[in-house]
Amino acid sequence: MNDFLPALAAIVGSRHLLTAATDTAPFALDWRRRYQGAPLAVAQPGSTAEVSELVKLCRAHQVAIVPQGGNTSTCGAATPDGSGRQLIVALRRLNAVRHVDTDNNALTVEAGVTLQAAQQAAEAAGRLFPLSLASQGSCQIGGNLSTNAGGVAVLRYGTMRELTLGLEAVLPDGRVLSQLQGLRKDTTGLDLKQLFIGAEGQLGLITAATLKLYPLPSAHATAMVGVGDIETAIDWLNRLRHRFGDRLTAFEVMDASCQQVLQRHHPSLMPFSAPWLILIELSDGGDPVELNDALASWLAEQDMLDGVLAQNETERRKLWTLREEISESQRKDGPSIKHDIAVPTSALPRLVRDCSADLEKAFPGARIVAFGHAGDGNLHYNVSFTRPDNADLFEDEDAVNAIVYDHVYRLGGTLAAEHGVGQLKKDWLVRYKDPLALELMRSIKRALDPDGLMNPGKWL
């Protein structure tokens, strides 16, 4: 082991290998400040070739690897354990835009490119890369792929699985799987890229990807409306789909508690309050005035408690800023037990009604902050104040999770819709996931990573 770090420095360069505790500290703490690790070191390779050599070296010395992108994980997926024997491989130096193919509507980027930079590269070419997240300025494409990120536009464009045409990944033995072709049709066997999307770095290190691009919309119509309950919100979703088809790009909801948190931290952004707020966005080519007028005419025929239709880009941006500030505002408001859950959209009203009732029965006075991507059934359902003054909140986490996840799985849902599993939910996954599905995934893990060196301690 004494020659491991010098050999690693020879691969990535000594200034790209961090070994002091002070230098590694920012990489060892997760975004929520819940998981604190103690890495052996932090290596920052600058090319796929360096990643390959690094992985070979780690295998020879039996050193475990924890891949890390923008370190925005909310589940501890990119945080090492406290043993001091795991190497963080930070991919931020793999930040090249390799190729933009406008005729094929494809963009090839390296894993360390931030989501925002990928969006900007697409826009510079007159195209749209539609994945959109609140953390897009710091999260990276590799992490987006590793968690199968979704965001606000899944309703129209899908998750990263649907947005990925090809992938380059370094396997646990150091070999490089390069399948970056921008093909939309290929029936020559298994679609291997899907093994790595959503695997949270447990099967290999994603180093590059070819992503789908779309025509850059020239028109947006954005509105926020207030309704009396979640049932009405889902009714709005169905009627908007019927009227506007795939021009309906986003459909976000925020409950009353969510609005109260926003009011405390961003009072100037709140246009009004209601039991539930819906943020609606349409997008299309053509004349923006026509699209705005079409949404305005439709809204004029609907029953609502209140509403506002953005008249310009500044007003549109203000509505989206309100949505994007929810997570940070809630973090300022204190800790909460977070759930990134999804059920069929038709089951959302039952989930909200029944689960909230059971939580109130078990923890009188508990606060539930519910918001998210109702258009695709994904709700961020966060619980706090299970005890007065939010004292000892996490002592109640197991009991809260059992109530929430029992309702979710009873309705055919999932406990990890877009944030991944990581360390936070691995034991819960064993409780709820189909045992055969888990066994098949573990078999794949054993086949690709027999030494168990790729991101150990996570859900596989």
Coordinates of C-alpha atoms in Angstrom, one line a residue:
M1 CA 0.0 0.0 0.0
N2 CA 3.0 2.3 0.6
D3 CA 3.5 2.7 -3.2
F4 CA -0.2 3.2 -4.0
L5 CA -0.4 7.0 -3.5
P6 CA 2.8 7.7 -5.5
A7 CA 1.6 5.5 -8.3
L8 CA -1.8 7.3 -8.2
A9 CA 0.0 10.7 -8.3
A10 CA 1.9 9.5 -11.4
I11 CA -1.4 8.8 -13.2
V12 CA -3.4 11.9 -12.4
G13 CA -0.6 14.4 -11.5
S14 CA 0.4 15.3 -8.0
R15 CA -1.6 18.5 -7.9
H16 CA -4.7 16.5 -8.8
L17 CA -4.3 14.1 -5.9
L18 CA -5.6 15.5 -2.6
T19 CA -4.4 13.7 0.6
A20 CA -4.6 16.2 3.4
A21 CA -7.7 16.0 5.6
T22 CA -8.3 19.8 5.0
D23 CA -8.1 19.4 1.3
T24 CA -10.4 16.3 1.1
A25 CA -13.0 17.6 3.6
P26 CA -15.3 19.3 1.0
F27 CA -15.5 16.0 -0.8
A28 CA -16.1 13.9 2.3
L29 CA -19.3 15.7 3.4
D30 CA -22.6 15.2 1.5
W31 CA -24.9 18.1 0.4
R32 CA -27.4 17.6 3.2
R33 CA -24.5 17.4 5.8
R34 CA -25.8 14.1 6.9
Y35 CA -23.0 11.8 5.9
Q36 CA -19.4 12.5 6.8
G37 CA -16.7 10.2 5.4
A38 CA -12.9 9.9 5.8
P39 CA -11.4 9.1 2.4
L40 CA -7.9 7.8 1.8
A41 CA -7.5 10.5 -0.8
V42 CA -9.3 12.4 -3.6
A43 CA -8.1 11.7 -7.1
Q44 CA -9.2 14.0 -10.0
P45 CA -8.4 12.3 -13.3
G46 CA -8.4 14.4 -16.4
S47 CA -9.2 11.8 -19.1
T48 CA -10.8 8.5 -19.7
A49 CA -7.4 7.0 -20.1
E50 CA -6.4 8.2 -16.6
V51 CA -9.6 6.8 -15.2
S52 CA -8.8 3.5 -16.7
E53 CA -5.3 3.4 -15.3
L54 CA -6.5 4.6 -11.9
V55 CA -9.1 1.8 -11.7
K56 CA -6.5 -0.8 -12.7
L57 CA -4.3 0.4 -10.0
C58 CA -7.1 0.4 -7.4
R59 CA -7.9 -3.2 -8.3
A60 CA -4.3 -4.3 -8.0
H61 CA -4.2 -2.8 -4.5
Q62 CA -7.8 -3.7 -3.6
V63 CA -8.7 -0.1 -2.9
A64 CA -12.4 0.8 -3.1
I65 CA -13.6 3.6 -5.3
V66 CA -16.3 6.1 -4.5
P67 CA -17.2 8.1 -7.7
Q68 CA -18.2 11.7 -7.2
G69 CA -19.6 14.3 -9.5
G70 CA -21.0 17.6 -8.2
N71 CA -21.5 16.2 -4.7
T72 CA -25.2 17.1 -4.8
S73 CA -26.5 13.7 -3.7
T74 CA -29.2 13.8 -1.1
C75 CA -28.8 10.1 -0.2
G76 CA -25.1 9.8 0.5
A77 CA -24.4 7.9 -2.7
A78 CA -21.1 9.9 -3.3
T79 CA -19.8 9.9 0.3
P80 CA -17.2 7.4 1.5
D81 CA -17.3 5.6 4.7
G82 CA -15.2 6.5 7.8
S83 CA -12.5 3.8 7.3
G84 CA -10.0 6.0 5.6
R85 CA -9.5 3.2 3.0
Q86 CA -11.8 4.4 0.2
L87 CA -10.6 6.6 -2.7
I88 CA -12.9 9.3 -3.9
V89 CA -12.6 9.7 -7.7
A90 CA -13.9 13.2 -8.5
L91 CA -14.7 13.6 -12.2
R92 CA -14.9 17.4 -12.4
R93 CA -11.9 17.6 -14.7
L94 CA -13.6 15.5 -17.3
N95 CA -15.5 18.6 -18.5
A96 CA -15.1 18.6 -22.3
V97 CA -18.0 19.0 -24.7
R98 CA -16.7 16.5 -27.3
H99 CA -19.2 16.9 -30.1
V100 CA -22.4 18.6 -31.1
D101 CA -24.3 16.9 -34.0
T102 CA -27.2 19.2 -34.9
D103 CA -28.3 17.0 -37.8
N104 CA -28.6 14.0 -35.5
N105 CA -29.8 16.1 -32.5
A106 CA -27.1 14.7 -30.3
L107 CA -24.6 16.1 -27.8
T108 CA -21.5 14.2 -26.6
V109 CA -20.1 15.4 -23.3
E110 CA -17.8 14.1 -20.6
A111 CA -19.1 13.1 -17.2
G112 CA -17.8 16.2 -15.3
V113 CA -19.7 18.7 -17.5
T114 CA -22.3 20.4 -15.3
L115 CA -25.9 20.1 -16.3
Q116 CA -26.0 23.9 -16.9
A117 CA -23.0 23.7 -19.2
A118 CA -24.6 20.9 -21.2
Q119 CA -27.8 23.0 -21.5
Q120 CA -25.7 26.0 -22.7
A121 CA -23.8 23.9 -25.2
A122 CA -27.1 22.7 -26.7
E123 CA -28.5 26.2 -26.7
A124 CA -25.5 27.6 -28.5
A125 CA -26.2 25.1 -31.3
G126 CA -29.8 26.1 -31.4
R127 CA -31.0 23.0 -29.6
L128 CA -32.5 22.1 -26.2
F129 CA -31.2 19.6 -23.7
P130 CA -34.3 19.4 -21.6
L131 CA -33.2 18.0 -18.2
S132 CA -33.7 20.7 -15.7
L133 CA -32.9 20.6 -11.9
A134 CA -32.6 23.1 -9.2
S135 CA -28.9 22.1 -8.7
Q136 CA -28.0 22.3 -12.4
G137 CA -25.2 24.8 -11.8
S138 CA -23.2 22.3 -9.8
C139 CA -24.6 18.8 -10.5
Q140 CA -22.7 16.9 -13.3
I141 CA -23.8 14.8 -16.2
G142 CA -22.2 11.7 -14.7
G143 CA -24.1 12.1 -11.5
N144 CA -27.3 12.7 -13.4
L145 CA -26.8 9.5 -15.3
S146 CA -25.8 7.5 -12.1
T147 CA -29.1 8.4 -10.4
N148 CA -31.3 8.5 -13.6
A149 CA -32.2 12.1 -12.8
G150 CA -35.6 13.4 -13.7
G151 CA -36.4 17.0 -12.9
V152 CA -39.2 19.2 -14.0
A153 CA -39.6 18.3 -17.6
V154 CA -40.0 14.5 -17.3
L155 CA -43.7 14.8 -18.2
R156 CA -42.6 15.7 -21.8
Y157 CA -39.1 14.5 -22.3
G158 CA -38.5 11.6 -19.8
T159 CA -35.6 10.9 -17.4
M160 CA -32.0 10.5 -18.2
R161 CA -32.7 6.9 -19.4
E162 CA -34.8 8.4 -22.2
L163 CA -32.4 11.2 -22.9
T164 CA -29.3 9.1 -23.3
L165 CA -28.3 7.7 -26.7
G166 CA -24.8 6.3 -25.8
L167 CA -22.4 5.9 -23.0
E168 CA -18.7 5.5 -22.2
A169 CA -17.8 3.8 -19.0
V170 CA -14.7 2.4 -17.3
L171 CA -15.4 -1.1 -16.0
P172 CA -14.2 -2.3 -12.5
D173 CA -11.2 -4.1 -14.2
G174 CA -10.2 -0.9 -16.0
R175 CA -11.4 -1.8 -19.5
V176 CA -13.3 1.0 -21.3
L177 CA -16.8 0.3 -22.8
S178 CA -17.2 2.9 -25.5
Q179 CA -20.7 3.0 -27.0
L180 CA -21.2 6.7 -27.8
Q181 CA -22.9 6.2 -31.1
G182 CA -25.9 8.5 -31.4
L183 CA -28.3 5.8 -32.6
R184 CA -32.0 5.8 -31.9
K185 CA -32.4 2.3 -33.2
D186 CA -30.1 -0.7 -32.5
T187 CA -31.4 -4.2 -32.0
T188 CA -28.0 -5.9 -31.7
G189 CA -28.6 -7.4 -28.3
L190 CA -28.8 -5.9 -24.8
D191 CA -28.8 -2.2 -24.3
L192 CA -25.7 -2.1 -22.0
K193 CA -25.8 1.6 -21.3
Q194 CA -28.9 1.0 -19.2
L195 CA -26.8 -1.1 -16.7
F196 CA -24.9 2.0 -15.7
I197 CA -27.7 4.5 -15.7
G198 CA -29.2 4.5 -12.2
A199 CA -26.5 2.2 -10.8
E200 CA -24.9 5.0 -8.6
G201 CA -21.4 4.1 -9.6
Q202 CA -21.6 0.5 -8.4
L203 CA -20.9 -1.2 -11.8
G204 CA -18.3 1.2 -13.2
L205 CA -17.4 4.8 -13.7
I206 CA -19.3 6.7 -16.4
T207 CA -16.9 9.0 -18.2
A208 CA -18.9 10.4 -21.2
A209 CA -22.4 10.2 -22.7
T210 CA -24.2 11.0 -25.9
L211 CA -27.4 12.8 -25.1
K212 CA -30.6 13.6 -27.0
L213 CA -31.3 17.1 -28.2
Y214 CA -34.5 18.7 -29.2
P215 CA -35.6 21.8 -31.2
L216 CA -35.1 24.9 -29.1
P217 CA -38.6 26.1 -28.1
S218 CA -39.4 29.6 -29.3
A219 CA -42.5 29.9 -27.2
H220 CA -43.3 29.4 -23.5
A221 CA -46.5 29.9 -21.6
T222 CA -46.2 29.7 -17.8
A223 CA -48.9 30.1 -15.2
M224 CA -49.4 29.5 -11.5
V225 CA -52.9 28.8 -10.2
G226 CA -54.3 27.9 -6.8
V227 CA -56.8 25.1 -6.2
G228 CA -58.5 23.6 -3.2
D229 CA -57.1 20.1 -3.1
I230 CA -54.8 17.6 -4.8
E231 CA -57.7 15.9 -6.4
T232 CA -58.5 19.1 -8.3
A233 CA -54.8 19.4 -9.2
I234 CA -54.8 16.0 -10.9
D235 CA -58.0 16.8 -12.7
W236 CA -56.3 19.9 -14.1
L237 CA -53.4 17.7 -15.2
N238 CA -55.7 15.4 -17.2
R239 CA -57.5 18.3 -18.8
L240 CA -54.4 20.2 -19.7
R241 CA -53.0 17.0 -21.4
H242 CA -56.2 16.6 -23.3
R243 CA -56.1 20.3 -24.5
F244 CA -52.4 20.8 -25.1
G245 CA -51.0 17.4 -25.7
D246 CA -47.2 17.2 -25.5
R247 CA -46.9 21.0 -25.4
L248 CA -47.5 20.5 -21.7
T249 CA -43.9 20.4 -20.5
A250 CA -44.1 20.8 -16.7
F251 CA -46.8 20.4 -14.1
E252 CA -45.5 21.1 -10.5
V253 CA -47.5 21.2 -7.3
M254 CA -46.8 22.8 -3.9
D255 CA -48.9 22.2 -0.8
A256 CA -49.7 24.9 1.9
S257 CA -46.8 24.0 4.2
C258 CA -44.4 24.3 1.3
Q259 CA -45.8 27.7 0.5
Q260 CA -45.3 28.8 4.2
V261 CA -41.7 27.8 4.1
L262 CA -41.2 29.8 0.9
Q263 CA -43.1 32.8 2.4
R264 CA -40.6 32.9 5.3
H265 CA -37.5 32.9 3.1
H266 CA -38.7 34.5 -0.2
P267 CA -41.8 36.6 0.6
S268 CA -41.3 38.8 -2.5
L269 CA -41.6 35.8 -4.8
M270 CA -45.0 34.5 -3.6
P271 CA -47.8 35.8 -5.8
F272 CA -50.6 34.4 -3.6
S273 CA -51.3 31.3 -1.4
A274 CA -53.8 28.5 -1.7
P275 CA -54.2 25.0 -0.3
W276 CA -52.3 23.8 -3.4
L277 CA -50.4 25.7 -6.0
I278 CA -49.9 24.4 -9.5
L279 CA -47.1 25.6 -11.8
I280 CA -47.9 25.0 -15.4
E281 CA -45.6 25.4 -18.4
L282 CA -46.3 24.9 -22.1
S283 CA -43.5 25.0 -24.7
D284 CA -43.5 24.9 -28.5
G285 CA -42.2 26.4 -31.6
G286 CA -43.8 29.3 -33.3
D287 CA -45.3 32.5 -32.0
P288 CA -45.0 33.0 -28.2
V289 CA -48.0 35.3 -28.2
E290 CA -50.2 32.7 -29.7
L291 CA -49.2 30.0 -27.2
N292 CA -49.7 32.5 -24.3
D293 CA -53.1 33.5 -25.6
A294 CA -54.1 29.8 -26.0
L295 CA -53.3 29.1 -22.3
A296 CA -54.9 32.4 -21.2
S297 CA -58.1 31.5 -23.1
W298 CA -58.2 28.0 -21.5
L299 CA -57.5 29.3 -18.0
A300 CA -60.3 31.8 -18.4
E301 CA -62.8 28.9 -18.6
Q302 CA -61.5 27.1 -15.5
D303 CA -62.5 27.4 -11.8
M304 CA -59.6 28.4 -9.6
L305 CA -59.0 30.1 -6.3
D306 CA -56.4 32.5 -7.8
G307 CA -54.0 32.6 -10.7
V308 CA -51.2 34.5 -12.5
L309 CA -50.1 34.1 -16.1
A310 CA -46.5 35.2 -16.9
Q311 CA -46.5 38.1 -19.4
N312 CA -42.8 38.1 -20.1
E313 CA -39.6 36.2 -19.5
T314 CA -38.9 38.1 -16.2
E315 CA -42.3 37.0 -14.8
R316 CA -41.8 33.5 -16.0
R317 CA -38.3 33.3 -14.4
K318 CA -39.8 34.6 -11.1
L319 CA -42.3 31.7 -11.0
W320 CA -39.6 29.1 -11.7
T321 CA -37.3 30.7 -9.2
L322 CA -40.0 30.1 -6.6
R323 CA -40.1 26.4 -7.5
E324 CA -36.3 26.1 -7.6
E325 CA -35.9 27.7 -4.2
I326 CA -38.0 25.1 -2.3
S327 CA -35.2 22.7 -1.3
E328 CA -32.8 25.4 -0.2
S329 CA -35.6 27.2 1.7
Q330 CA -36.6 24.0 3.5
R331 CA -32.9 23.4 4.5
K332 CA -32.8 26.8 6.0
D333 CA -36.0 26.1 7.8
G334 CA -34.5 23.1 9.6
P335 CA -34.0 19.3 9.2
S336 CA -36.7 17.1 7.8
I337 CA -37.2 13.4 7.0
K338 CA -37.1 13.4 3.2
H339 CA -38.9 11.2 0.8
D340 CA -38.4 11.1 -3.0
I341 CA -41.4 9.0 -3.8
A342 CA -43.5 8.2 -6.9
V343 CA -46.8 6.5 -7.5
P344 CA -49.0 6.5 -10.6
T345 CA -50.4 10.0 -11.0
S346 CA -53.9 8.6 -10.5
A347 CA -52.9 7.5 -7.0
L348 CA -51.4 10.8 -5.8
P349 CA -54.6 12.1 -4.2
R350 CA -55.1 8.8 -2.2
L351 CA -51.4 8.9 -1.2
V352 CA -51.6 12.5 0.1
R353 CA -54.9 11.9 1.9
D354 CA -54.3 8.6 3.5
C355 CA -50.6 8.9 4.3
S356 CA -51.0 12.4 5.8
A357 CA -53.8 11.1 8.0
D358 CA -51.7 8.2 9.3
L359 CA -48.7 10.4 10.0
E360 CA -50.9 12.9 11.9
K361 CA -52.3 10.0 14.0
A362 CA -48.9 8.7 14.8
F363 CA -47.2 12.1 15.3
P364 CA -49.8 14.8 16.2
G365 CA -48.7 18.2 14.9
A366 CA -46.1 16.8 12.5
R367 CA -45.5 19.1 9.5
I368 CA -45.6 17.7 6.0
V369 CA -44.1 19.7 3.1
A370 CA -45.2 18.1 -0.2
F371 CA -44.2 19.4 -3.6
G372 CA -42.9 18.2 -6.9
H373 CA -43.5 16.7 -10.3
A374 CA -47.1 15.7 -10.1
G375 CA -47.2 15.4 -13.9
D376 CA -45.1 12.2 -13.6
G377 CA -46.3 11.1 -10.2
N378 CA -43.1 12.1 -8.3
L379 CA -43.6 13.9 -5.0
H380 CA -41.0 15.2 -2.6
Y381 CA -42.8 14.4 0.7
N382 CA -40.8 15.7 3.7
V383 CA -41.8 15.3 7.3
S384 CA -40.6 17.4 10.3
F385 CA -41.8 18.4 13.8
T386 CA -42.7 14.9 14.8
R387 CA -41.9 16.3 18.3
P388 CA -42.1 19.8 19.7
D389 CA -39.4 22.2 18.4
N390 CA -38.3 19.4 16.0
A391 CA -36.4 17.8 18.8
D392 CA -34.8 14.4 18.1
L393 CA -36.5 14.3 14.7
F394 CA -34.4 11.5 13.3
E395 CA -35.2 9.2 16.2
D396 CA -38.6 9.0 14.5
E397 CA -37.3 8.4 11.0
D398 CA -37.8 4.7 10.9
A399 CA -41.4 5.0 12.1
V400 CA -42.1 7.8 9.7
N401 CA -40.5 6.0 6.7
A402 CA -42.5 2.8 7.5
I403 CA -45.8 4.7 7.3
V404 CA -44.8 6.6 4.1
Y405 CA -43.3 3.6 2.2
D406 CA -46.1 1.3 3.2
H407 CA -48.6 3.7 1.6
V408 CA -46.3 4.2 -1.5
Y409 CA -45.9 0.5 -2.2
R410 CA -49.5 -0.3 -1.5
L411 CA -50.3 2.1 -4.4
G412 CA -47.7 0.5 -6.7
G413 CA -45.0 3.1 -6.2
T414 CA -41.3 3.5 -5.4
L415 CA -39.2 4.9 -2.6
A416 CA -36.6 6.4 -5.0
A417 CA -38.0 8.3 -8.0
E418 CA -35.1 10.4 -9.0
H419 CA -32.6 11.0 -6.1
G420 CA -31.3 7.4 -6.0
V421 CA -30.9 5.1 -3.0
G422 CA -27.3 5.6 -1.8
Q423 CA -26.7 4.9 1.9
L424 CA -29.9 6.5 3.0
K425 CA -32.4 4.0 1.7
K426 CA -30.5 0.8 1.1
D427 CA -32.1 -1.1 4.0
W428 CA -35.6 0.1 3.0
L429 CA -35.0 -1.1 -0.6
V430 CA -34.3 -4.6 0.8
R431 CA -37.7 -4.4 2.6
Y432 CA -39.8 -3.3 -0.3
K433 CA -38.0 -4.3 -3.6
D434 CA -39.0 -7.5 -5.4
P435 CA -36.4 -10.0 -4.0
L436 CA -35.9 -11.6 -7.4
A437 CA -35.2 -8.2 -8.9
L438 CA -32.6 -7.5 -6.2
E439 CA -31.0 -10.9 -6.7
L440 CA -30.7 -10.3 -10.4
M441 CA -29.0 -6.9 -9.8
R442 CA -26.6 -8.4 -7.3
S443 CA -25.7 -11.1 -9.8
I444 CA -24.8 -8.4 -12.3
K445 CA -22.8 -6.6 -9.6
R446 CA -20.9 -9.8 -8.9
A447 CA -20.2 -10.5 -12.6
L448 CA -18.8 -7.0 -13.3
D449 CA -17.3 -6.2 -9.9
P450 CA -16.3 -9.5 -8.2
D451 CA -14.0 -7.7 -5.8
G452 CA -16.8 -5.4 -4.7
L453 CA -14.6 -2.3 -5.1
M454 CA -17.1 0.0 -6.9
N455 CA -18.8 2.3 -4.4
P456 CA -19.2 -0.2 -1.6
G457 CA -21.6 0.4 1.3
K458 CA -24.4 1.5 -1.0
W459 CA -27.5 -0.4 -1.9
L460 CA -25.9 -3.3 -3.9

